[in-house]
Amino acid sequence: MKRFIALTTAVFALATCLTAAPVAAQEFVIKFSHVVAPATPKGKAADRFKELAEKYTDGRVKVEVYPNSQLYKDKEELEALQLGAVQMLAPSLAKFGPLGVKEYEAFDLPFIFPDKAALRKVLDGDIGKQLFAKLEDKGIKGLAYWDNGFKIMSANTPLHVPDDFLGLKMRIQSSKVLEAQMKALGAVPQVMAFSEVYQALQTGVVDGTENPPSNMFTQKMHEVQKHATISNHGYLGYAVIVNKKFWDELPDDIRTELDKAMVEATAYANDIAQAENDKALEAMKASGKTEFHELTPEERTAWMEALKPVHEEVADRVGKDLIQAIYQATGVTN
Ligand code: LMR
Protein backbone atom coordinates (compact mmCIF):
# COMPACT_ATOMS: atom_id res chain seq x y z
CA MET A 1 0.00 0.00 0.00
CA LYS A 2 2.83 2.37 0.99
CA ARG A 3 4.56 1.66 -2.32
CA PHE A 4 1.29 2.27 -4.17
CA ILE A 5 0.86 5.70 -2.51
CA ALA A 6 4.48 6.64 -3.23
CA LEU A 7 4.09 5.61 -6.85
CA THR A 8 0.85 7.56 -7.39
CA THR A 9 2.40 10.63 -5.74
CA ALA A 10 5.39 10.41 -8.07
CA VAL A 11 3.19 9.98 -11.15
CA PHE A 12 1.04 12.91 -10.06
CA ALA A 13 4.09 15.10 -9.48
CA LEU A 14 5.47 14.21 -12.90
CA ALA A 15 2.15 14.98 -14.58
CA THR A 16 2.01 18.35 -12.83
CA CYS A 17 5.53 19.13 -14.02
CA LEU A 18 4.67 18.26 -17.58
CA THR A 19 1.42 20.25 -17.75
CA ALA A 20 2.23 23.41 -15.71
CA ALA A 21 3.11 26.32 -17.97
CA PRO A 22 6.29 28.15 -17.00
CA VAL A 23 5.45 31.25 -14.94
CA ALA A 24 6.09 34.18 -17.27
CA ALA A 25 7.78 37.21 -15.74
CA GLN A 26 5.39 40.14 -15.80
CA GLU A 27 6.06 42.65 -18.57
CA PHE A 28 5.48 46.39 -18.55
CA VAL A 29 4.91 48.95 -21.29
CA ILE A 30 5.92 52.59 -20.89
CA LYS A 31 4.35 54.89 -23.43
CA PHE A 32 6.63 57.94 -23.63
CA SER A 33 4.93 60.77 -25.50
CA HIS A 34 6.63 63.98 -26.55
CA VAL A 35 6.06 66.87 -28.93
CA VAL A 36 9.43 67.42 -30.63
CA ALA A 37 11.27 65.70 -33.48
CA PRO A 38 13.39 62.59 -32.82
CA ALA A 39 16.53 64.49 -33.91
CA THR A 40 16.44 66.97 -30.99
CA PRO A 41 18.09 66.77 -27.56
CA LYS A 42 14.83 65.52 -25.99
CA GLY A 43 14.02 63.17 -28.88
CA LYS A 44 17.47 61.59 -28.75
CA ALA A 45 17.44 61.27 -24.98
CA ALA A 46 14.00 59.61 -25.04
CA ASP A 47 15.30 57.08 -27.56
CA ARG A 48 18.39 56.50 -25.43
CA PHE A 49 16.22 55.90 -22.36
CA LYS A 50 14.20 53.33 -24.32
CA GLU A 51 17.34 51.51 -25.41
CA LEU A 52 18.83 51.42 -21.89
CA ALA A 53 15.57 50.58 -20.10
CA GLU A 54 14.89 47.63 -22.39
CA LYS A 55 18.47 46.41 -22.07
CA TYR A 56 18.71 46.68 -18.27
CA THR A 57 15.36 44.95 -17.71
CA ASP A 58 16.14 42.19 -20.24
CA GLY A 59 13.14 43.23 -22.27
CA ARG A 60 10.67 43.04 -19.37
CA VAL A 61 9.99 46.71 -19.92
CA LYS A 62 9.09 47.89 -23.38
CA VAL A 63 9.32 51.63 -23.98
CA GLU A 64 7.24 53.00 -26.83
CA VAL A 65 8.37 56.50 -27.78
CA TYR A 66 5.85 58.66 -29.62
CA PRO A 67 7.54 61.85 -30.91
CA ASN A 68 6.18 64.92 -32.74
CA SER A 69 2.82 65.09 -30.86
CA GLN A 70 1.83 61.85 -32.62
CA LEU A 71 -0.26 60.83 -29.63
CA TYR A 72 -1.01 64.04 -27.78
CA LYS A 73 -0.40 67.77 -28.01
CA ASP A 74 1.04 69.76 -25.10
CA LYS A 75 -2.00 70.14 -22.87
CA GLU A 76 -3.55 66.78 -23.68
CA GLU A 77 -0.36 64.88 -22.91
CA LEU A 78 -0.38 66.08 -19.29
CA GLU A 79 -4.00 65.00 -18.91
CA ALA A 80 -3.18 61.65 -20.53
CA LEU A 81 -0.35 61.14 -18.04
CA GLN A 82 -2.60 61.81 -15.08
CA LEU A 83 -5.21 59.43 -16.46
CA GLY A 84 -2.57 56.75 -17.08
CA ALA A 85 -3.09 56.68 -20.87
CA VAL A 86 0.66 57.31 -21.16
CA GLN A 87 3.24 56.67 -18.47
CA MET A 88 6.09 59.08 -19.26
CA LEU A 89 6.51 62.60 -20.65
CA ALA A 90 9.12 65.32 -20.75
CA PRO A 91 7.23 68.63 -21.05
CA SER A 92 9.14 71.87 -20.98
CA LEU A 93 9.21 73.63 -17.60
CA ALA A 94 7.07 76.35 -19.19
CA LYS A 95 4.10 74.00 -19.42
CA PHE A 96 3.39 73.17 -15.77
CA GLY A 97 1.31 76.27 -14.98
CA PRO A 98 -1.99 74.83 -16.29
CA LEU A 99 -1.36 71.82 -14.04
CA GLY A 100 -1.25 74.14 -11.03
CA VAL A 101 2.53 74.08 -10.49
CA LYS A 102 3.23 77.71 -11.35
CA GLU A 103 6.65 77.72 -9.70
CA TYR A 104 8.27 76.12 -12.74
CA GLU A 105 7.54 79.30 -14.67
CA ALA A 106 10.42 80.93 -12.75
CA PHE A 107 12.66 79.16 -15.26
CA ASP A 108 11.09 81.26 -18.03
CA LEU A 109 12.18 84.54 -16.45
CA PRO A 110 14.20 86.54 -18.94
CA PHE A 111 17.96 86.64 -18.31
CA ILE A 112 17.68 84.80 -14.98
CA PHE A 113 20.41 82.28 -15.86
CA PRO A 114 23.69 83.68 -17.13
CA ASP A 115 24.70 80.23 -18.37
CA LYS A 116 24.01 76.50 -18.11
CA ALA A 117 26.28 76.10 -15.09
CA ALA A 118 24.10 78.50 -13.10
CA LEU A 119 21.00 76.69 -14.24
CA ARG A 120 22.37 73.28 -13.24
CA LYS A 121 23.10 74.55 -9.73
CA VAL A 122 19.42 75.36 -9.37
CA LEU A 123 17.88 72.30 -11.02
CA ASP A 124 20.28 69.75 -9.56
CA GLY A 125 20.10 71.27 -6.07
CA ASP A 126 17.37 71.63 -3.46
CA ILE A 127 15.17 73.81 -5.67
CA GLY A 128 14.90 71.10 -8.32
CA LYS A 129 13.94 68.55 -5.65
CA GLN A 130 11.41 70.83 -3.98
CA LEU A 131 9.71 71.46 -7.30
CA PHE A 132 9.47 67.74 -8.01
CA ALA A 133 7.76 67.33 -4.62
CA LYS A 134 5.04 69.75 -5.75
CA LEU A 135 4.05 67.34 -8.52
CA GLU A 136 3.27 64.43 -6.22
CA ASP A 137 -0.24 65.44 -5.21
CA LYS A 138 -1.06 65.80 -8.91
CA GLY A 139 -0.36 62.09 -9.32
CA ILE A 140 2.96 62.80 -10.99
CA LYS A 141 6.52 61.89 -10.07
CA GLY A 142 9.52 63.83 -11.35
CA LEU A 143 12.51 61.75 -12.39
CA ALA A 144 15.00 64.04 -14.06
CA TYR A 145 15.68 67.38 -15.68
CA TRP A 146 16.82 67.40 -19.29
CA ASP A 147 18.38 70.39 -21.02
CA ASN A 148 17.48 71.91 -24.30
CA GLY A 149 19.02 75.37 -24.45
CA PHE A 150 18.72 79.11 -24.53
CA LYS A 151 16.13 80.60 -26.86
CA ILE A 152 16.41 82.82 -29.89
CA MET A 153 13.64 85.11 -31.17
CA SER A 154 12.38 84.95 -34.74
CA ALA A 155 10.00 86.91 -36.98
CA ASN A 156 9.75 88.12 -40.56
CA THR A 157 11.13 91.51 -39.58
CA PRO A 158 14.46 92.24 -37.83
CA LEU A 159 14.36 92.10 -34.02
CA HIS A 160 17.28 94.22 -32.85
CA VAL A 161 15.76 96.41 -30.17
CA PRO A 162 12.63 96.08 -28.02
CA ASP A 163 10.72 98.53 -30.24
CA ASP A 164 11.01 96.05 -33.10
CA PHE A 165 8.51 93.83 -31.27
CA LEU A 166 5.75 96.44 -31.16
CA GLY A 167 2.47 94.87 -32.18
CA LEU A 168 3.99 91.58 -33.38
CA LYS A 169 1.95 88.46 -32.63
CA MET A 170 4.37 86.10 -30.93
CA ARG A 171 3.62 82.45 -30.22
CA ILE A 172 4.43 81.35 -26.69
CA GLN A 173 4.13 78.22 -24.57
CA SER A 174 1.43 78.22 -21.89
CA SER A 175 3.41 80.26 -19.35
CA LYS A 176 2.27 83.51 -17.74
CA VAL A 177 5.91 84.55 -17.42
CA LEU A 178 6.37 84.23 -21.17
CA GLU A 179 3.15 86.19 -21.62
CA ALA A 180 4.55 88.98 -19.42
CA GLN A 181 7.86 88.83 -21.27
CA MET A 182 6.25 89.35 -24.69
CA LYS A 183 4.04 92.14 -23.35
CA ALA A 184 7.07 93.87 -21.84
CA LEU A 185 8.56 93.93 -25.33
CA GLY A 186 5.36 95.41 -26.74
CA ALA A 187 4.36 92.22 -28.56
CA VAL A 188 1.04 90.38 -28.47
CA PRO A 189 1.55 86.91 -26.96
CA GLN A 190 -0.44 83.97 -28.29
CA VAL A 191 -0.41 80.62 -26.51
CA MET A 192 -0.32 77.78 -29.00
CA ALA A 193 0.55 74.07 -29.01
CA PHE A 194 4.00 73.31 -30.35
CA SER A 195 2.60 71.11 -33.12
CA GLU A 196 0.72 74.08 -34.58
CA VAL A 197 3.54 76.61 -34.66
CA TYR A 198 5.01 75.91 -38.10
CA GLN A 199 1.68 76.31 -39.85
CA ALA A 200 0.78 79.38 -37.81
CA LEU A 201 4.05 81.01 -38.87
CA GLN A 202 3.62 79.94 -42.47
CA THR A 203 0.08 81.31 -42.77
CA GLY A 204 0.76 84.47 -40.76
CA VAL A 205 -1.55 83.55 -37.87
CA VAL A 206 1.43 84.63 -35.77
CA ASP A 207 4.40 86.76 -36.80
CA GLY A 208 7.13 85.16 -34.77
CA THR A 209 8.17 82.95 -31.90
CA GLU A 210 11.00 81.93 -29.57
CA ASN A 211 12.71 78.56 -29.26
CA PRO A 212 16.16 77.04 -28.99
CA PRO A 213 17.74 76.48 -32.42
CA SER A 214 17.24 72.69 -32.25
CA ASN A 215 13.46 73.08 -32.13
CA MET A 216 13.39 75.84 -34.70
CA PHE A 217 15.46 73.82 -37.17
CA THR A 218 13.78 70.43 -36.77
CA GLN A 219 10.32 72.01 -37.21
CA LYS A 220 11.62 73.88 -40.30
CA MET A 221 10.55 77.18 -38.76
CA HIS A 222 13.58 78.83 -40.38
CA GLU A 223 11.90 78.24 -43.75
CA VAL A 224 9.06 80.54 -42.72
CA GLN A 225 10.93 83.14 -40.65
CA LYS A 226 13.11 85.72 -42.40
CA HIS A 227 14.89 87.02 -39.29
CA ALA A 228 16.15 85.67 -36.01
CA THR A 229 18.10 87.21 -33.17
CA ILE A 230 20.49 85.14 -31.10
CA SER A 231 19.36 86.73 -27.88
CA ASN A 232 19.69 83.77 -25.47
CA HIS A 233 17.21 85.71 -23.34
CA GLY A 234 15.60 82.69 -21.72
CA TYR A 235 16.01 79.01 -21.05
CA LEU A 236 14.05 75.99 -22.27
CA GLY A 237 14.44 72.62 -20.58
CA TYR A 238 12.36 69.68 -19.47
CA ALA A 239 11.15 67.73 -16.48
CA VAL A 240 10.92 64.01 -17.19
CA ILE A 241 7.81 62.87 -15.37
CA VAL A 242 5.90 59.63 -14.83
CA ASN A 243 2.47 58.60 -13.65
CA LYS A 244 3.15 58.16 -9.93
CA LYS A 245 0.83 55.20 -9.36
CA PHE A 246 2.34 53.29 -12.28
CA TRP A 247 5.86 54.01 -11.07
CA ASP A 248 5.20 53.19 -7.41
CA GLU A 249 3.56 49.90 -8.32
CA LEU A 250 6.47 48.63 -10.42
CA PRO A 251 8.43 45.77 -8.85
CA ASP A 252 11.45 47.14 -6.96
CA ASP A 253 14.00 45.38 -9.15
CA ILE A 254 12.43 46.82 -12.32
CA ARG A 255 12.29 50.33 -10.86
CA THR A 256 15.95 50.12 -9.88
CA GLU A 257 16.94 49.26 -13.45
CA LEU A 258 14.76 52.04 -14.85
CA ASP A 259 16.30 54.54 -12.42
CA LYS A 260 19.72 53.50 -13.68
CA ALA A 261 18.59 53.90 -17.31
CA MET A 262 17.20 57.36 -16.48
CA VAL A 263 20.43 58.51 -14.80
CA GLU A 264 22.39 57.52 -17.90
CA ALA A 265 19.86 58.96 -20.36
CA THR A 266 19.93 62.22 -18.38
CA ALA A 267 23.71 62.46 -18.51
CA TYR A 268 23.48 61.84 -22.26
CA ALA A 269 20.72 64.47 -22.72
CA ASN A 270 22.60 67.15 -20.85
CA ASP A 271 25.81 66.26 -22.62
CA ILE A 272 24.49 66.55 -26.19
CA ALA A 273 22.07 69.49 -25.79
CA GLN A 274 24.53 72.30 -26.47
CA ALA A 275 26.16 70.60 -29.46
CA GLU A 276 22.74 69.77 -30.96
CA ASN A 277 21.73 73.42 -30.70
CA ASP A 278 25.04 74.63 -32.14
CA LYS A 279 24.66 72.24 -35.07
CA ALA A 280 21.08 73.32 -35.69
CA LEU A 281 22.07 76.98 -35.68
CA GLU A 282 24.87 76.34 -38.17
CA ALA A 283 22.53 74.36 -40.42
CA MET A 284 19.98 77.18 -40.41
CA LYS A 285 22.66 79.75 -41.16
CA ALA A 286 23.92 77.59 -44.02
CA SER A 287 20.41 77.28 -45.47
CA GLY A 288 20.39 81.04 -46.03
CA LYS A 289 16.65 81.23 -45.42
CA THR A 290 16.81 83.19 -42.17
CA GLU A 291 19.08 86.12 -41.47
CA PHE A 292 20.64 85.75 -38.00
CA HIS A 293 21.52 88.73 -35.87
CA GLU A 294 23.83 88.81 -32.83
CA LEU A 295 22.86 91.42 -30.24
CA THR A 296 25.39 94.24 -29.85
CA PRO A 297 26.24 95.03 -26.20
CA GLU A 298 24.01 98.15 -26.41
CA GLU A 299 21.11 96.17 -27.84
CA ARG A 300 21.51 93.51 -25.19
CA THR A 301 21.36 96.16 -22.49
CA ALA A 302 18.18 97.55 -24.03
CA TRP A 303 16.58 94.07 -24.02
CA MET A 304 17.60 93.53 -20.40
CA GLU A 305 16.22 96.89 -19.34
CA ALA A 306 12.91 96.26 -21.10
CA LEU A 307 12.57 92.80 -19.57
CA LYS A 308 13.73 93.58 -16.05
CA PRO A 309 10.27 94.53 -14.71
CA VAL A 310 8.96 91.04 -15.59
CA HIS A 311 10.71 89.52 -12.56
CA GLU A 312 8.84 91.82 -10.21
CA GLU A 313 5.58 91.58 -12.08
CA VAL A 314 5.30 87.79 -11.82
CA ALA A 315 6.87 87.39 -8.37
CA ASP A 316 3.54 86.84 -6.62
CA ARG A 317 2.58 84.16 -9.10
CA VAL A 318 5.76 82.08 -9.20
CA GLY A 319 6.90 82.87 -5.65
CA LYS A 320 9.10 85.68 -4.34
CA ASP A 321 11.10 83.27 -2.18
CA LEU A 322 11.74 80.95 -5.07
CA ILE A 323 13.01 83.80 -7.25
CA GLN A 324 15.27 84.99 -4.40
CA ALA A 325 16.54 81.44 -3.91
CA ILE A 326 17.39 81.22 -7.61
CA TYR A 327 19.24 84.57 -7.47
CA GLN A 328 21.15 83.27 -4.48
CA ALA A 329 22.09 79.98 -6.15
CA THR A 330 23.24 81.65 -9.36
CA GLY A 331 24.81 84.70 -7.76
CA VAL A 332 22.99 86.91 -10.27
CA THR A 333 20.21 89.29 -9.27
CA ASN A 334 17.85 91.10 -11.58
C1 LMR B 1 7.59 74.52 -27.21
O1 LMR B 1 6.39 74.29 -27.08
O2 LMR B 1 8.01 75.50 -27.83
C2 LMR B 1 8.59 73.59 -26.59
O3 LMR B 1 8.23 73.35 -25.29
C3 LMR B 1 8.64 72.29 -27.31
C4 LMR B 1 9.55 71.33 -26.59
O4 LMR B 1 9.05 70.40 -25.99
O5 LMR B 1 10.76 71.54 -26.68
Coordinates of C-alpha atoms and ligand atoms in Angstrom, one line a residue:
M1 CA 0.0 0.0 0.0
K2 CA 2.8 2.4 1.0
R3 CA 4.6 1.7 -2.3
F4 CA 1.3 2.3 -4.2
I5 CA 0.9 5.7 -2.5
A6 CA 4.5 6.6 -3.2
L7 CA 4.1 5.6 -6.9
T8 CA 0.8 7.6 -7.4
T9 CA 2.4 10.6 -5.7
A10 CA 5.4 10.4 -8.1
V11 CA 3.2 10.0 -11.1
F12 CA 1.0 12.9 -10.1
A13 CA 4.1 15.1 -9.5
L14 CA 5.5 14.2 -12.9
A15 CA 2.2 15.0 -14.6
T16 CA 2.0 18.4 -12.8
C17 CA 5.5 19.1 -14.0
L18 CA 4.7 18.3 -17.6
T19 CA 1.4 20.2 -17.8
A20 CA 2.2 23.4 -15.7
A21 CA 3.1 26.3 -18.0
P22 CA 6.3 28.2 -17.0
V23 CA 5.4 31.3 -14.9
A24 CA 6.1 34.2 -17.3
A25 CA 7.8 37.2 -15.7
Q26 CA 5.4 40.1 -15.8
E27 CA 6.1 42.6 -18.6
F28 CA 5.5 46.4 -18.6
V29 CA 4.9 49.0 -21.3
I30 CA 5.9 52.6 -20.9
K31 CA 4.4 54.9 -23.4
F32 CA 6.6 57.9 -23.6
S33 CA 4.9 60.8 -25.5
H34 CA 6.6 64.0 -26.6
V35 CA 6.1 66.9 -28.9
V36 CA 9.4 67.4 -30.6
A37 CA 11.3 65.7 -33.5
P38 CA 13.4 62.6 -32.8
A39 CA 16.5 64.5 -33.9
T40 CA 16.4 67.0 -31.0
P41 CA 18.1 66.8 -27.6
K42 CA 14.8 65.5 -26.0
G43 CA 14.0 63.2 -28.9
K44 CA 17.5 61.6 -28.8
A45 CA 17.4 61.3 -25.0
A46 CA 14.0 59.6 -25.0
D47 CA 15.3 57.1 -27.6
R48 CA 18.4 56.5 -25.4
F49 CA 16.2 55.9 -22.4
K50 CA 14.2 53.3 -24.3
E51 CA 17.3 51.5 -25.4
L52 CA 18.8 51.4 -21.9
A53 CA 15.6 50.6 -20.1
E54 CA 14.9 47.6 -22.4
K55 CA 18.5 46.4 -22.1
Y56 CA 18.7 46.7 -18.3
T57 CA 15.4 44.9 -17.7
D58 CA 16.1 42.2 -20.2
G59 CA 13.1 43.2 -22.3
R60 CA 10.7 43.0 -19.4
V61 CA 10.0 46.7 -19.9
K62 CA 9.1 47.9 -23.4
V63 CA 9.3 51.6 -24.0
E64 CA 7.2 53.0 -26.8
V65 CA 8.4 56.5 -27.8
Y66 CA 5.8 58.7 -29.6
P67 CA 7.5 61.8 -30.9
N68 CA 6.2 64.9 -32.7
S69 CA 2.8 65.1 -30.9
Q70 CA 1.8 61.9 -32.6
L71 CA -0.3 60.8 -29.6
Y72 CA -1.0 64.0 -27.8
K73 CA -0.4 67.8 -28.0
D74 CA 1.0 69.8 -25.1
K75 CA -2.0 70.1 -22.9
E76 CA -3.5 66.8 -23.7
E77 CA -0.4 64.9 -22.9
L78 CA -0.4 66.1 -19.3
E79 CA -4.0 65.0 -18.9
A80 CA -3.2 61.6 -20.5
L81 CA -0.3 61.1 -18.0
Q82 CA -2.6 61.8 -15.1
L83 CA -5.2 59.4 -16.5
G84 CA -2.6 56.8 -17.1
A85 CA -3.1 56.7 -20.9
V86 CA 0.7 57.3 -21.2
Q87 CA 3.2 56.7 -18.5
M88 CA 6.1 59.1 -19.3
L89 CA 6.5 62.6 -20.7
A90 CA 9.1 65.3 -20.8
P91 CA 7.2 68.6 -21.0
S92 CA 9.1 71.9 -21.0
L93 CA 9.2 73.6 -17.6
A94 CA 7.1 76.4 -19.2
K95 CA 4.1 74.0 -19.4
F96 CA 3.4 73.2 -15.8
G97 CA 1.3 76.3 -15.0
P98 CA -2.0 74.8 -16.3
L99 CA -1.4 71.8 -14.0
G100 CA -1.2 74.1 -11.0
V101 CA 2.5 74.1 -10.5
K102 CA 3.2 77.7 -11.4
E103 CA 6.7 77.7 -9.7
Y104 CA 8.3 76.1 -12.7
E105 CA 7.5 79.3 -14.7
A106 CA 10.4 80.9 -12.7
F107 CA 12.7 79.2 -15.3
D108 CA 11.1 81.3 -18.0
L109 CA 12.2 84.5 -16.4
P110 CA 14.2 86.5 -18.9
F111 CA 18.0 86.6 -18.3
I112 CA 17.7 84.8 -15.0
F113 CA 20.4 82.3 -15.9
P114 CA 23.7 83.7 -17.1
D115 CA 24.7 80.2 -18.4
K116 CA 24.0 76.5 -18.1
A117 CA 26.3 76.1 -15.1
A118 CA 24.1 78.5 -13.1
L119 CA 21.0 76.7 -14.2
R120 CA 22.4 73.3 -13.2
K121 CA 23.1 74.6 -9.7
V122 CA 19.4 75.4 -9.4
L123 CA 17.9 72.3 -11.0
D124 CA 20.3 69.8 -9.6
G125 CA 20.1 71.3 -6.1
D126 CA 17.4 71.6 -3.5
I127 CA 15.2 73.8 -5.7
G128 CA 14.9 71.1 -8.3
K129 CA 13.9 68.6 -5.7
Q130 CA 11.4 70.8 -4.0
L131 CA 9.7 71.5 -7.3
F132 CA 9.5 67.7 -8.0
A133 CA 7.8 67.3 -4.6
K134 CA 5.0 69.8 -5.8
L135 CA 4.1 67.3 -8.5
E136 CA 3.3 64.4 -6.2
D137 CA -0.2 65.4 -5.2
K138 CA -1.1 65.8 -8.9
G139 CA -0.4 62.1 -9.3
I140 CA 3.0 62.8 -11.0
K141 CA 6.5 61.9 -10.1
G142 CA 9.5 63.8 -11.3
L143 CA 12.5 61.7 -12.4
A144 CA 15.0 64.0 -14.1
Y145 CA 15.7 67.4 -15.7
W146 CA 16.8 67.4 -19.3
D147 CA 18.4 70.4 -21.0
N148 CA 17.5 71.9 -24.3
G149 CA 19.0 75.4 -24.5
F150 CA 18.7 79.1 -24.5
K151 CA 16.1 80.6 -26.9
I152 CA 16.4 82.8 -29.9
M153 CA 13.6 85.1 -31.2
S154 CA 12.4 84.9 -34.7
A155 CA 10.0 86.9 -37.0
N156 CA 9.8 88.1 -40.6
T157 CA 11.1 91.5 -39.6
P158 CA 14.5 92.2 -37.8
L159 CA 14.4 92.1 -34.0
H160 CA 17.3 94.2 -32.8
V161 CA 15.8 96.4 -30.2
P162 CA 12.6 96.1 -28.0
D163 CA 10.7 98.5 -30.2
D164 CA 11.0 96.1 -33.1
F165 CA 8.5 93.8 -31.3
L166 CA 5.8 96.4 -31.2
G167 CA 2.5 94.9 -32.2
L168 CA 4.0 91.6 -33.4
K169 CA 1.9 88.5 -32.6
M170 CA 4.4 86.1 -30.9
R171 CA 3.6 82.4 -30.2
I172 CA 4.4 81.3 -26.7
Q173 CA 4.1 78.2 -24.6
S174 CA 1.4 78.2 -21.9
S175 CA 3.4 80.3 -19.4
K176 CA 2.3 83.5 -17.7
V177 CA 5.9 84.5 -17.4
L178 CA 6.4 84.2 -21.2
E179 CA 3.2 86.2 -21.6
A180 CA 4.5 89.0 -19.4
Q181 CA 7.9 88.8 -21.3
M182 CA 6.3 89.3 -24.7
K183 CA 4.0 92.1 -23.4
A184 CA 7.1 93.9 -21.8
L185 CA 8.6 93.9 -25.3
G186 CA 5.4 95.4 -26.7
A187 CA 4.4 92.2 -28.6
V188 CA 1.0 90.4 -28.5
P189 CA 1.6 86.9 -27.0
Q190 CA -0.4 84.0 -28.3
V191 CA -0.4 80.6 -26.5
M192 CA -0.3 77.8 -29.0
A193 CA 0.5 74.1 -29.0
F194 CA 4.0 73.3 -30.4
S195 CA 2.6 71.1 -33.1
E196 CA 0.7 74.1 -34.6
V197 CA 3.5 76.6 -34.7
Y198 CA 5.0 75.9 -38.1
Q199 CA 1.7 76.3 -39.8
A200 CA 0.8 79.4 -37.8
L201 CA 4.0 81.0 -38.9
Q202 CA 3.6 79.9 -42.5
T203 CA 0.1 81.3 -42.8
G204 CA 0.8 84.5 -40.8
V205 CA -1.5 83.6 -37.9
V206 CA 1.4 84.6 -35.8
D207 CA 4.4 86.8 -36.8
G208 CA 7.1 85.2 -34.8
T209 CA 8.2 82.9 -31.9
E210 CA 11.0 81.9 -29.6
N211 CA 12.7 78.6 -29.3
P212 CA 16.2 77.0 -29.0
P213 CA 17.7 76.5 -32.4
S214 CA 17.2 72.7 -32.2
N215 CA 13.5 73.1 -32.1
M216 CA 13.4 75.8 -34.7
F217 CA 15.5 73.8 -37.2
T218 CA 13.8 70.4 -36.8
Q219 CA 10.3 72.0 -37.2
K220 CA 11.6 73.9 -40.3
M221 CA 10.6 77.2 -38.8
H222 CA 13.6 78.8 -40.4
E223 CA 11.9 78.2 -43.7
V224 CA 9.1 80.5 -42.7
Q225 CA 10.9 83.1 -40.6
K226 CA 13.1 85.7 -42.4
H227 CA 14.9 87.0 -39.3
A228 CA 16.1 85.7 -36.0
T229 CA 18.1 87.2 -33.2
I230 CA 20.5 85.1 -31.1
S231 CA 19.4 86.7 -27.9
N232 CA 19.7 83.8 -25.5
H233 CA 17.2 85.7 -23.3
G234 CA 15.6 82.7 -21.7
Y235 CA 16.0 79.0 -21.0
L236 CA 14.0 76.0 -22.3
G237 CA 14.4 72.6 -20.6
Y238 CA 12.4 69.7 -19.5
A239 CA 11.1 67.7 -16.5
V240 CA 10.9 64.0 -17.2
I241 CA 7.8 62.9 -15.4
V242 CA 5.9 59.6 -14.8
N243 CA 2.5 58.6 -13.6
K244 CA 3.2 58.2 -9.9
K245 CA 0.8 55.2 -9.4
F246 CA 2.3 53.3 -12.3
W247 CA 5.9 54.0 -11.1
D248 CA 5.2 53.2 -7.4
E249 CA 3.6 49.9 -8.3
L250 CA 6.5 48.6 -10.4
P251 CA 8.4 45.8 -8.8
D252 CA 11.4 47.1 -7.0
D253 CA 14.0 45.4 -9.1
I254 CA 12.4 46.8 -12.3
R255 CA 12.3 50.3 -10.9
T256 CA 16.0 50.1 -9.9
E257 CA 16.9 49.3 -13.4
L258 CA 14.8 52.0 -14.8
D259 CA 16.3 54.5 -12.4
K260 CA 19.7 53.5 -13.7
A261 CA 18.6 53.9 -17.3
M262 CA 17.2 57.4 -16.5
V263 CA 20.4 58.5 -14.8
E264 CA 22.4 57.5 -17.9
A265 CA 19.9 59.0 -20.4
T266 CA 19.9 62.2 -18.4
A267 CA 23.7 62.5 -18.5
Y268 CA 23.5 61.8 -22.3
A269 CA 20.7 64.5 -22.7
N270 CA 22.6 67.1 -20.9
D271 CA 25.8 66.3 -22.6
I272 CA 24.5 66.6 -26.2
A273 CA 22.1 69.5 -25.8
Q274 CA 24.5 72.3 -26.5
A275 CA 26.2 70.6 -29.5
E276 CA 22.7 69.8 -31.0
N277 CA 21.7 73.4 -30.7
D278 CA 25.0 74.6 -32.1
K279 CA 24.7 72.2 -35.1
A280 CA 21.1 73.3 -35.7
L281 CA 22.1 77.0 -35.7
E282 CA 24.9 76.3 -38.2
A283 CA 22.5 74.4 -40.4
M284 CA 20.0 77.2 -40.4
K285 CA 22.7 79.7 -41.2
A286 CA 23.9 77.6 -44.0
S287 CA 20.4 77.3 -45.5
G288 CA 20.4 81.0 -46.0
K289 CA 16.6 81.2 -45.4
T290 CA 16.8 83.2 -42.2
E291 CA 19.1 86.1 -41.5
F292 CA 20.6 85.7 -38.0
H293 CA 21.5 88.7 -35.9
E294 CA 23.8 88.8 -32.8
L295 CA 22.9 91.4 -30.2
T296 CA 25.4 94.2 -29.8
P297 CA 26.2 95.0 -26.2
E298 CA 24.0 98.1 -26.4
E299 CA 21.1 96.2 -27.8
R300 CA 21.5 93.5 -25.2
T301 CA 21.4 96.2 -22.5
A302 CA 18.2 97.6 -24.0
W303 CA 16.6 94.1 -24.0
M304 CA 17.6 93.5 -20.4
E305 CA 16.2 96.9 -19.3
A306 CA 12.9 96.3 -21.1
L307 CA 12.6 92.8 -19.6
K308 CA 13.7 93.6 -16.1
P309 CA 10.3 94.5 -14.7
V310 CA 9.0 91.0 -15.6
H311 CA 10.7 89.5 -12.6
E312 CA 8.8 91.8 -10.2
E313 CA 5.6 91.6 -12.1
V314 CA 5.3 87.8 -11.8
A315 CA 6.9 87.4 -8.4
D316 CA 3.5 86.8 -6.6
R317 CA 2.6 84.2 -9.1
V318 CA 5.8 82.1 -9.2
G319 CA 6.9 82.9 -5.6
K320 CA 9.1 85.7 -4.3
D321 CA 11.1 83.3 -2.2
L322 CA 11.7 81.0 -5.1
I323 CA 13.0 83.8 -7.2
Q324 CA 15.3 85.0 -4.4
A325 CA 16.5 81.4 -3.9
I326 CA 17.4 81.2 -7.6
Y327 CA 19.2 84.6 -7.5
Q328 CA 21.1 83.3 -4.5
A329 CA 22.1 80.0 -6.1
T330 CA 23.2 81.7 -9.4
G331 CA 24.8 84.7 -7.8
V332 CA 23.0 86.9 -10.3
T333 CA 20.2 89.3 -9.3
N334 CA 17.9 91.1 -11.6
Ligands
LMR1 C1 7.6 74.5 -27.2 O1 6.4 74.3 -27.1 O2 8.0 75.5 -27.8 C2 8.6 73.6 -26.6 O3 8.2 73.4 -25.3 C3 8.6 72.3 -27.3 C4 9.5 71.3 -26.6 O4 9.0 70.4 -26.0 O5 10.8 71.5 -26.7

